[in-house]
Tab-separated table of C-alpha atoms in Angstrom:
chain	number	residue	atom	x	y	z
H	1	MET	CA	103.350	120.415	116.924
H	2	LYS	CA	103.908	122.367	113.714
H	3	ASN	CA	105.296	125.882	113.793
H	4	LYS	CA	104.656	128.280	110.910
H	5	VAL	CA	107.717	130.243	109.772
H	6	ALA	CA	108.050	133.158	107.355
H	7	ILE	CA	111.188	134.834	105.983
H	8	LEU	CA	111.185	138.242	104.289
H	9	HIS	CA	114.370	138.647	102.275
H	10	THR	CA	116.286	141.143	100.145
H	11	ASN	CA	119.553	140.943	98.244
H	12	ASP	CA	121.845	143.163	96.183
H	13	LEU	CA	120.258	146.452	97.256
H	14	HIS	CA	123.400	148.263	96.016
H	15	SER	CA	122.554	151.539	97.804
H	16	HIS	CA	119.342	152.073	95.850
H	17	PHE	CA	117.880	154.165	98.627
H	18	GLU	CA	114.941	155.237	96.466
H	19	ASN	CA	113.263	151.907	97.238
H	20	PHE	CA	113.829	152.012	101.007
H	21	PRO	CA	110.598	153.828	102.055
H	22	LYS	CA	108.369	151.254	100.350
H	23	ILE	CA	110.482	148.325	101.526
H	24	LYS	CA	110.378	149.618	105.097
H	25	ARG	CA	106.583	149.931	105.124
H	26	PHE	CA	106.192	146.534	103.478
H	27	MET	CA	108.499	144.862	106.000
H	28	GLN	CA	106.523	146.382	108.872
H	29	SER	CA	103.042	145.609	107.533
H	30	LYS	CA	103.859	142.131	106.233
H	31	THR	CA	105.541	141.179	109.504
H	32	LYS	CA	102.432	142.214	111.467
H	33	GLU	CA	100.161	140.390	109.021
H	34	LEU	CA	102.152	137.165	109.194
H	35	GLU	CA	102.560	137.296	112.961
H	36	PHE	CA	98.788	137.737	113.301
H	37	GLN	CA	98.444	134.554	111.236
H	38	GLY	CA	100.687	132.728	113.704
H	39	TYR	CA	103.993	132.834	111.857
H	40	SER	CA	107.409	133.308	113.407
H	41	VAL	CA	108.830	135.982	111.102
H	42	PHE	CA	112.473	136.651	110.220
H	43	ARG	CA	113.876	139.426	108.034
H	44	VAL	CA	117.197	138.815	106.285
H	45	ASP	CA	119.504	140.472	103.740
H	46	ASP	CA	121.823	138.493	101.477
H	47	GLY	CA	124.620	141.020	100.918
H	48	ASP	CA	125.749	143.796	98.572
H	49	ALA	CA	123.494	146.190	100.433
H	50	MET	CA	126.053	148.939	99.798
H	51	ASP	CA	127.612	150.351	96.638
H	52	ARG	CA	130.134	153.191	96.633
H	53	SER	CA	128.829	154.547	93.355
H	54	ASN	CA	126.234	156.182	95.612
H	55	PRO	CA	127.565	159.472	97.075
H	56	LEU	CA	126.193	158.943	100.599
H	57	THR	CA	127.600	155.427	100.785
H	58	ASP	CA	130.947	156.633	99.494
H	59	VAL	CA	131.353	159.590	101.821
H	60	THR	CA	130.262	157.622	104.931
H	61	ASN	CA	132.135	154.402	104.056
H	62	GLY	CA	128.835	152.522	104.182
H	63	GLN	CA	127.828	153.685	107.655
H	64	ALA	CA	124.709	155.379	106.215
H	65	ASN	CA	123.652	152.040	104.733
H	66	VAL	CA	123.875	150.309	108.095
H	67	GLU	CA	121.764	153.047	109.689
H	68	LEU	CA	119.086	152.489	107.053
H	69	LEU	CA	119.284	148.690	107.352
H	70	ASN	CA	118.688	149.145	111.070
H	71	GLN	CA	115.406	150.881	110.249
H	72	LEU	CA	114.277	147.837	108.250
H	73	ASN	CA	114.641	145.711	111.407
H	74	TYR	CA	116.576	142.845	109.876
H	75	ASP	CA	117.321	139.897	112.098
H	76	VAL	CA	120.250	138.547	110.083
H	77	ALA	CA	122.433	139.778	107.223
H	78	THR	CA	125.547	138.654	105.429
H	79	VAL	CA	128.093	140.475	103.292
H	80	GLY	CA	128.566	140.511	99.552
H	81	ASN	CA	131.678	141.200	97.531
H	82	ASN	CA	130.893	144.939	97.615
H	83	GLU	CA	131.143	145.115	101.390
H	84	VAL	CA	134.483	143.280	101.359
H	85	LEU	CA	136.208	144.560	98.233
H	86	THR	CA	135.189	148.232	98.271
H	87	ASN	CA	136.023	148.874	101.926
H	88	SER	CA	139.476	149.023	103.417
H	89	HIS	CA	140.196	146.354	106.011
H	90	ASP	CA	139.722	148.890	108.796
H	91	ASP	CA	136.488	150.268	107.314
H	92	LEU	CA	134.979	146.777	107.171
H	93	GLU	CA	136.157	146.046	110.709
H	94	HIS	CA	133.940	148.907	111.888
H	95	LEU	CA	131.166	148.888	109.287
H	96	TYR	CA	128.731	147.055	111.559
H	97	ASP	CA	129.653	148.643	114.889
H	98	LYS	CA	126.165	150.163	115.189
H	99	ALA	CA	124.188	147.384	113.491
H	100	ASN	CA	121.125	146.137	115.368
H	101	PHE	CA	121.121	142.866	113.389
H	102	LYS	CA	123.399	139.834	113.386
H	103	VAL	CA	126.013	139.588	110.648
H	104	ILE	CA	126.950	136.005	109.763
H	105	LEU	CA	129.581	134.586	107.417
H	106	ASP	CA	131.264	131.190	107.243
H	107	ASN	CA	133.967	131.325	104.576
H	108	VAL	CA	135.988	134.425	105.506
H	109	ASP	CA	138.419	135.046	108.353
H	110	GLU	CA	141.286	137.366	109.256
H	111	LYS	CA	144.384	136.690	107.148
H	112	GLU	CA	146.700	137.834	109.941
H	113	THR	CA	145.224	135.719	112.757
H	114	GLY	CA	143.181	133.043	111.000
H	115	LYS	CA	140.300	133.876	113.338
H	116	LYS	CA	136.742	134.931	112.616
H	117	PRO	CA	136.291	138.675	112.004
H	118	GLN	CA	135.018	140.510	115.079
H	119	TRP	CA	132.110	141.832	112.995
H	120	SER	CA	130.591	138.446	112.116
H	121	ASP	CA	129.461	135.134	113.580
H	122	SER	CA	129.357	131.746	111.864
H	123	TYR	CA	125.628	131.334	112.315
H	124	ALA	CA	122.482	132.679	113.935
H	125	ASP	CA	120.157	130.368	115.862
H	126	TYR	CA	116.480	130.884	116.657
H	127	VAL	CA	114.337	128.551	118.748
H	128	LEU	CA	110.747	128.337	117.517
H	129	PRO	CA	107.771	128.102	119.923
H	130	ASN	CA	107.597	124.340	119.323
H	131	GLY	CA	111.246	123.972	120.387
H	132	SER	CA	112.702	123.416	116.908
H	133	LYS	CA	115.987	125.220	116.281
H	134	LEU	CA	116.357	127.233	113.083
H	135	ARG	CA	119.951	127.940	112.049
H	136	PHE	CA	121.066	130.500	109.441
H	137	MET	CA	124.527	130.153	107.889
H	138	ALA	CA	126.082	132.329	105.159
H	139	LEU	CA	128.662	132.265	102.384
H	140	THR	CA	129.958	134.981	100.086
H	141	PHE	CA	131.563	134.594	96.670
H	142	PRO	CA	135.199	133.480	97.153
H	143	TYR	CA	137.122	136.102	95.206
H	144	PRO	CA	140.874	135.463	95.558
H	145	THR	CA	141.404	139.241	95.777
H	146	PHE	CA	139.991	139.177	99.336
H	147	LYS	CA	143.520	138.234	100.428
H	148	MET	CA	144.890	141.540	99.188
H	149	LEU	CA	142.670	143.277	101.737
H	150	GLY	CA	143.759	141.090	104.637
H	151	TRP	CA	141.032	138.432	104.512
H	152	ASN	CA	141.248	134.693	103.920
H	153	VAL	CA	138.394	133.311	101.826
H	154	TYR	CA	137.694	129.567	101.705
H	155	PRO	CA	136.182	127.296	99.015
H	156	VAL	CA	132.416	126.925	99.128
H	157	TYR	CA	131.885	123.163	99.237
H	158	GLU	CA	134.821	122.590	101.561
H	159	THR	CA	133.424	125.161	103.985
H	160	ILE	CA	129.923	123.662	103.970
H	161	ASN	CA	131.311	120.157	104.540
H	162	LYS	CA	133.387	121.390	107.447
H	163	GLN	CA	130.540	123.269	109.104
H	164	LEU	CA	128.004	120.472	108.689
H	165	LYS	CA	130.344	118.017	110.406
H	166	LYS	CA	131.075	120.517	113.157
H	167	TRP	CA	127.393	121.337	113.725
H	168	SER	CA	125.995	117.820	113.543
H	169	GLY	CA	123.039	117.575	115.927
H	170	ASP	CA	123.117	121.301	116.810
H	171	TYR	CA	120.118	122.404	114.722
H	172	ASP	CA	116.865	121.138	113.270
H	173	VAL	CA	116.451	123.275	110.145
H	174	LEU	CA	119.329	124.820	108.191
H	175	ILE	CA	118.943	127.881	105.945
H	176	LEU	CA	121.776	129.281	103.804
H	177	LEU	CA	122.227	132.956	102.953
H	178	SER	CA	124.144	132.556	99.712
H	179	HIS	CA	125.869	135.509	98.082
H	180	LEU	CA	127.304	133.051	95.578
H	181	GLY	CA	125.096	133.139	92.506
H	182	ILE	CA	122.568	130.820	90.892
H	183	ASN	CA	125.081	128.219	89.644
H	184	TYR	CA	126.597	127.670	93.070
H	185	ASP	CA	123.140	127.526	94.654
H	186	GLY	CA	121.971	124.769	92.342
H	187	GLU	CA	125.077	122.675	92.959
H	188	ILE	CA	124.857	123.159	96.733
H	189	ALA	CA	121.260	121.908	96.638
H	190	LYS	CA	122.432	118.760	94.842
H	191	ARG	CA	125.341	118.092	97.201
H	192	PHE	CA	123.919	119.032	100.597
H	193	PRO	CA	120.412	117.738	101.380
H	194	GLU	CA	120.829	119.073	104.937
H	195	ILE	CA	120.107	122.600	103.663
H	196	SER	CA	116.354	123.164	103.446
H	197	ILE	CA	116.282	126.649	101.921
H	198	ILE	CA	118.845	128.753	100.043
H	199	ILE	CA	118.274	132.509	99.933
H	200	GLY	CA	120.319	133.617	96.948
H	201	GLY	CA	121.920	136.681	95.428
H	202	HIS	CA	125.084	138.001	93.735
H	203	THR	CA	124.038	137.157	90.157
H	204	HIS	CA	120.913	139.332	90.420
H	205	HIS	CA	118.615	136.491	89.391
H	206	LEU	CA	114.897	136.401	90.115
H	207	LEU	CA	113.031	133.270	91.199
H	208	LYS	CA	109.434	134.459	91.404
H	209	THR	CA	108.085	131.312	93.030
H	210	GLY	CA	111.357	129.720	94.037
H	211	LYS	CA	112.941	126.670	92.462
H	212	LEU	CA	113.023	123.226	94.019
H	213	VAL	CA	116.292	121.376	93.390
H	214	ASN	CA	116.053	117.897	94.903
H	215	GLN	CA	114.979	118.602	98.481
H	216	THR	CA	116.173	122.237	98.670
H	217	LEU	CA	114.145	125.360	97.843
H	218	LEU	CA	116.135	128.047	95.994
H	219	THR	CA	114.924	131.654	96.264
H	220	ALA	CA	116.177	135.044	95.031
H	221	ALA	CA	114.815	138.576	94.679
H	222	GLU	CA	116.809	140.059	91.747
H	223	LYS	CA	118.527	143.399	92.625
H	224	TRP	CA	118.341	147.041	93.769
H	225	GLY	CA	115.271	146.552	95.958
H	226	HIS	CA	113.045	145.898	92.961
H	227	TYR	CA	111.545	142.964	94.864
H	228	VAL	CA	111.148	141.642	98.388
H	229	GLY	CA	111.021	137.889	98.738
H	230	VAL	CA	108.535	136.082	100.976
H	231	ILE	CA	109.103	132.466	102.038
H	232	THR	CA	106.676	130.476	104.192
H	233	PHE	CA	106.959	126.935	105.533
H	234	ASP	CA	106.005	124.681	108.433
H	235	VAL	CA	108.442	123.107	110.880
H	236	ASP	CA	107.704	120.037	112.974
H	237	GLY	CA	110.841	118.944	114.784
H	238	LYS	CA	113.363	118.446	111.972
H	239	HIS	CA	110.681	118.095	109.309
H	240	VAL	CA	109.984	120.984	106.931
H	241	SER	CA	106.807	121.043	104.848
H	242	ASN	CA	104.570	123.357	102.798
H	243	ARG	CA	107.471	125.451	101.496
H	244	GLN	CA	106.309	128.295	99.302
H	245	ALA	CA	108.132	131.279	97.830
H	246	GLU	CA	106.953	134.458	96.143
H	247	VAL	CA	108.258	137.943	95.428
H	248	VAL	CA	106.533	141.283	95.848
H	249	LYS	CA	107.304	143.946	93.233
H	250	VAL	CA	108.245	147.101	95.110
H	251	SER	CA	107.240	149.474	92.280
H	252	GLU	CA	103.670	148.220	92.639
H	253	LEU	CA	103.496	149.085	96.346
H	254	ALA	CA	101.724	152.281	97.343
H	255	SER	CA	103.771	155.470	97.626
H	256	GLN	CA	103.396	158.071	100.350
H	257	PRO	CA	103.597	161.855	99.788
H	258	GLU	CA	106.688	162.119	101.977
H	259	ASP	CA	108.643	159.473	100.010
H	260	LYS	CA	109.927	161.886	97.372
H	261	ASP	CA	111.136	164.365	99.987
H	262	TRP	CA	112.944	161.621	101.905
H	263	ILE	CA	114.620	160.267	98.774
H	264	LYS	CA	115.658	163.766	97.702
H	265	GLU	CA	117.038	164.510	101.183
H	266	ILE	CA	119.061	161.282	101.299
H	267	ASP	CA	120.462	161.970	97.841
H	268	GLN	CA	121.309	165.576	98.667
H	269	GLN	CA	122.952	164.613	101.955
H	270	GLY	CA	125.635	162.600	100.168
H	271	HIS	CA	126.263	165.275	97.559
H	272	THR	CA	126.521	167.999	100.222
H	273	MET	CA	129.008	166.060	102.342
H	274	LEU	CA	131.193	165.389	99.308
H	275	ALA	CA	130.945	168.995	98.096
H	276	ASP	CA	132.437	170.169	101.395
H	277	GLN	CA	135.691	168.446	100.382
H	278	LYS	CA	137.432	170.986	98.131
H	279	ILE	CA	140.100	169.339	95.988
H	280	ALA	CA	141.823	171.539	93.419
H	281	ASP	CA	141.760	174.801	91.468
H	282	LEU	CA	141.802	173.909	87.786
H	283	PRO	CA	143.338	176.463	85.398
H	284	LYS	CA	141.155	175.128	82.576
H	285	THR	CA	138.241	172.781	82.041
H	286	LEU	CA	139.118	169.095	81.800
H	287	THR	CA	136.990	167.649	79.018
H	288	THR	CA	136.139	164.045	78.321
H	289	SER	CA	135.178	162.241	75.120
H	290	LEU	CA	134.189	158.634	74.515
H	291	GLU	CA	135.797	158.301	71.083
H	292	SER	CA	138.917	160.454	71.143
H	293	ASP	CA	141.906	161.546	73.186
H	294	ASN	CA	141.018	164.260	75.704
H	295	SER	CA	142.438	166.315	78.551
H	296	MET	CA	140.615	164.320	81.240
H	297	ILE	CA	142.127	160.970	80.339
H	298	GLU	CA	145.551	162.556	79.863
H	299	VAL	CA	145.438	163.692	83.497
H	300	GLY	CA	144.028	160.318	84.537
H	301	LEU	CA	146.939	158.494	82.919
H	302	LYS	CA	149.480	160.726	84.676
H	303	ALA	CA	147.679	160.231	87.999
H	304	LEU	CA	147.793	156.464	87.537
H	305	GLU	CA	151.500	156.536	86.694
H	306	SER	CA	152.245	158.689	89.720
H	307	TYR	CA	150.347	156.386	92.056
H	308	THR	CA	151.700	153.086	90.716
H	309	LYS	CA	155.211	154.522	90.216
H	310	THR	CA	155.306	153.437	86.589
H	311	GLU	CA	156.463	155.138	83.400
H	312	ALA	CA	153.465	154.070	81.337
H	313	ALA	CA	149.728	153.640	81.849
H	314	ILE	CA	146.599	152.570	79.975
H	315	LEU	CA	142.982	153.653	80.592
H	316	ASN	CA	139.713	153.680	78.650
H	317	THR	CA	137.817	156.902	78.008
H	318	GLY	CA	134.443	155.455	79.068
H	319	LEU	CA	135.549	155.609	82.701
H	320	PHE	CA	135.232	159.403	82.757
H	321	LEU	CA	131.559	160.373	82.686
H	322	LYS	CA	131.600	164.183	82.813
H	323	ASP	CA	133.801	167.215	82.280
H	324	LEU	CA	135.423	169.025	85.220
H	325	PRO	CA	134.980	172.818	84.934
H	326	LYS	CA	137.679	175.422	85.356
H	327	GLY	CA	138.079	176.732	88.912
H	328	ILE	CA	137.741	175.082	92.303
H	329	VAL	CA	136.418	171.532	92.074
H	330	ASP	CA	135.207	169.380	94.945
H	331	MET	CA	134.887	165.675	95.679
H	332	ASN	CA	131.217	165.669	94.707
H	333	GLN	CA	132.148	166.668	91.162
H	334	ILE	CA	134.914	164.071	91.003
H	335	GLN	CA	132.556	161.401	92.339
H	336	GLN	CA	130.204	162.159	89.454
H	337	VAL	CA	133.087	161.893	86.983
H	338	LEU	CA	134.410	158.614	88.463
H	339	PRO	CA	131.718	156.947	90.602
H	340	HIS	CA	133.169	153.473	90.083
H	341	ASN	CA	134.889	151.326	92.683
H	342	ILE	CA	137.877	150.608	90.480
H	343	HIS	CA	141.321	150.073	91.928
H	344	ALA	CA	144.689	150.831	90.394
H	345	MET	CA	146.851	147.919	89.309
H	346	LYS	CA	150.473	147.586	88.258
H	347	THR	CA	151.342	144.802	85.857
H	348	THR	CA	154.893	143.644	85.228
H	349	LEU	CA	155.463	142.031	81.836
H	350	TRP	CA	158.354	140.795	79.751
H	351	GLY	CA	158.808	142.880	76.621
H	352	PHE	CA	157.384	140.186	74.342
H	353	ASP	CA	154.275	139.942	76.560
H	354	LEU	CA	153.844	143.715	76.562
H	355	VAL	CA	153.939	143.667	72.768
H	356	ARG	CA	151.259	140.969	72.748
H	357	LEU	CA	149.104	142.931	75.224
H	358	ILE	CA	149.157	146.080	73.109
H	359	LYS	CA	148.329	144.056	70.000
H	360	GLU	CA	145.383	142.496	71.870
H	361	MET	CA	144.216	145.980	72.754
H	362	GLU	CA	144.630	147.217	69.196
H	363	LYS	CA	142.653	144.234	67.903
H	364	ASN	CA	139.740	144.984	70.262
H	365	LYS	CA	140.014	148.768	70.242
H	366	LYS	CA	137.290	149.739	67.780
H	367	PHE	CA	134.901	147.026	68.957
H	368	LEU	CA	135.182	148.167	72.568
H	369	ILE	CA	134.421	151.871	72.012
H	370	HIS	CA	130.646	151.326	72.148
H	371	PHE	CA	130.741	148.098	74.160
H	372	GLU	CA	128.149	148.342	76.954
H	373	GLN	CA	129.492	147.703	80.434
H	374	LYS	CA	126.876	145.237	81.638
H	375	GLY	CA	127.442	142.459	84.135
H	376	MET	CA	130.884	143.773	85.107
H	377	GLY	CA	130.022	146.092	87.959
H	378	PHE	CA	129.450	149.768	87.284
H	379	ARG	CA	132.326	150.930	85.067
H	380	GLY	CA	130.503	153.568	83.048
H	381	LYS	CA	127.954	153.051	80.274
H	382	TYR	CA	130.390	152.248	77.449
H	383	PHE	CA	133.995	151.061	77.504
H	384	GLY	CA	135.260	153.820	75.226
H	385	LEU	CA	138.600	154.276	73.523
H	386	LEU	CA	141.781	152.762	74.941
H	387	GLU	CA	144.436	155.428	75.499
H	388	TYR	CA	148.134	154.806	76.209
H	389	ASP	CA	150.802	156.945	77.815
H	390	GLY	CA	154.466	155.951	77.633
H	391	VAL	CA	153.738	153.112	75.244
H	392	GLU	CA	152.510	153.405	71.659
H	393	TYR	CA	151.578	151.317	68.677
H	394	ASP	CA	153.098	152.056	65.281
H	395	ASP	CA	150.444	150.680	62.941
H	396	LYS	CA	152.496	151.359	59.812
H	397	ARG	CA	155.306	149.075	60.959
H	398	ASN	CA	153.163	146.893	63.245
H	399	ARG	CA	155.405	147.457	66.220
H	400	VAL	CA	155.069	148.587	69.847
H	401	LEU	CA	157.297	151.345	71.235
H	402	TRP	CA	158.257	152.310	74.774
H	403	HIS	CA	158.711	156.085	75.006
H	404	GLY	CA	159.479	156.115	71.294
H	405	LYS	CA	162.057	153.312	71.401
H	406	GLN	CA	161.913	149.684	70.352
H	407	ILE	CA	160.795	147.359	73.157
H	408	ILE	CA	163.468	144.923	74.330
H	409	LEU	CA	161.763	141.530	74.316
H	410	PHE	CA	163.619	140.053	77.279
H	411	LYS	CA	163.398	143.113	79.502
H	412	LYS	CA	160.701	143.599	82.161
H	413	TYR	CA	158.333	146.569	81.935
H	414	GLU	CA	155.877	147.966	84.483
H	415	VAL	CA	152.585	149.479	83.347
H	416	GLY	CA	149.824	151.157	85.343
H	417	LEU	CA	146.368	149.688	84.655
H	418	ILE	CA	143.092	149.220	86.517
H	419	ASP	CA	141.973	145.960	88.124
H	420	HIS	CA	139.078	145.751	85.650
H	421	TYR	CA	141.466	144.735	82.866
H	422	ASP	CA	142.462	141.630	84.812
H	423	PHE	CA	138.842	140.434	85.032
H	424	ILE	CA	137.337	141.137	81.609
H	425	PRO	CA	138.060	138.656	78.788
H	426	PHE	CA	139.470	141.009	76.161
H	427	PHE	CA	143.094	141.205	77.331
H	428	PRO	CA	144.105	137.669	78.397
H	429	THR	CA	147.798	138.582	78.558
H	430	VAL	CA	147.137	140.648	81.718
H	431	ASP	CA	145.827	137.614	83.585
H	432	ILE	CA	147.979	134.915	81.978
H	433	ALA	CA	151.388	136.589	81.779
H	434	GLY	CA	151.202	139.648	84.022
H	435	LYS	CA	152.594	139.825	87.513
H	436	ASN	CA	149.765	141.958	88.847
H	437	LYS	CA	149.589	144.064	91.965
H	438	ILE	CA	146.191	145.578	92.792
H	439	TYR	CA	146.224	148.621	95.078
H	440	PHE	CA	143.235	148.229	97.370
H	441	ASP	CA	144.045	151.223	99.559
H	442	GLY	CA	142.465	153.697	97.153
H	443	THR	CA	139.949	153.854	94.316
H	444	LEU	CA	140.663	155.468	90.958
H	445	LYS	CA	138.624	158.548	91.935
H	446	GLN	CA	140.710	159.014	95.091
H	447	ILE	CA	143.931	158.639	93.104
H	448	PHE	CA	142.643	161.135	90.539
H	449	ALA	CA	141.602	163.606	93.276
H	450	GLU	CA	144.946	163.375	95.082
H	451	TYR	CA	146.830	163.994	91.847
H	452	LEU	CA	144.696	167.053	91.035
H	453	ALA	CA	145.229	168.395	94.559
H	454	LYS	CA	149.014	168.221	94.139
H	455	LYS	CA	149.109	169.494	90.562
H	456	TYR	CA	146.551	172.285	90.978
H	457	PRO	CA	146.499	173.200	94.698
H	458	ILE	CA	143.910	175.596	96.072
H	459	ARG	CA	145.692	178.739	97.142
H	460	ASN	CA	144.253	180.677	100.058
H	461	GLU	CA	145.105	184.225	101.050
H	462	LYS	CA	148.074	183.124	103.202
H	463	ASN	CA	149.544	181.146	100.317
H	464	GLU	CA	149.103	184.075	97.954
H	465	ALA	CA	150.908	186.353	100.416
């Protein structure tokens, strides 16, 4: 006896709450429609549902996202790199405490114990009316930096091989939630015929009608809630047939009068909660500029040095999006200046490598000022001008100085940077020669706020007295 199955899927929502009202109504109506047609319906999310560039996500450590995901009545979800890398270990441990859906993940465990995280399972099983067992498994992109947050992450193909051997005979139909990207998905389809359907994400690709690679159907619904994917197929024992995939464009769904009010309220809620956190009393406005030295980046460089305990630092002006006005400033204002989930990094280099790094930066400096920050996470619109503190380049003599003195080639130097410089291709010396320590216990905006609080404390009446 055949059983009809439907899967409604999203991926890479990235805290774009403005699309939630339409997605919620679509999920509800489409589920009812499909169930009336005799389908067993499942709703799944493929990770990166949260993004700390959103104020409400940031101030609630993602808890607001889980509350909203609950309203969409997902059955299964997995995590993306945003959930892992932008939350502290403890925050992620408790992110899904109130989730009404199953969280599954196969290639991450606790670094300390080697055991599965308490917030996830390896798989989710569902028995269809005809007795066939549907199994969902999940993988997230194996960034080596997971280890710095207390998580082990395992290679993709090795993990799939291991799980398939372990699960042999335990399921009839296997579906993979893949927060790995289109290239991984295609290779998995070639290597593992046991997987019938791959629901993809991470690289924000769109497969409007799916893509059949050998015997496996690849699907993906782009990003930010622009689309909801719909997959339908028949199951008869272990046999899957009539697989079809489509996407529904959310912007073309009908709006309701109350949508704008809800979106405005959600947006304001995050801003209000952040604004309640008063940070510092600035004696003058901190200004920012994309193309020149400015007071904002000067403070940012000092904050980075203070945090990383270094005597030099490098930042790019494009990180700072707005000025900070004179007077009492709050976390909402700082979040608008530095919404990015960037972490501080300390690199240790031999003198000759530091010289090469600065020359790499000088070579790319003008090109990078108006370089658009696309495909690298949200790091501001343009890269901006590279600014140094504690280290300088003497273009007349083509030499690099450390606090005005000649660099000693066979001496080690420590410089405060951001993790972004280790990942982009413009400064290979950072990755190749640097001994790099990324500080995952605070983002650049938190470091900046803490420095302002110490340098320009808010004085109340008691303090004045």
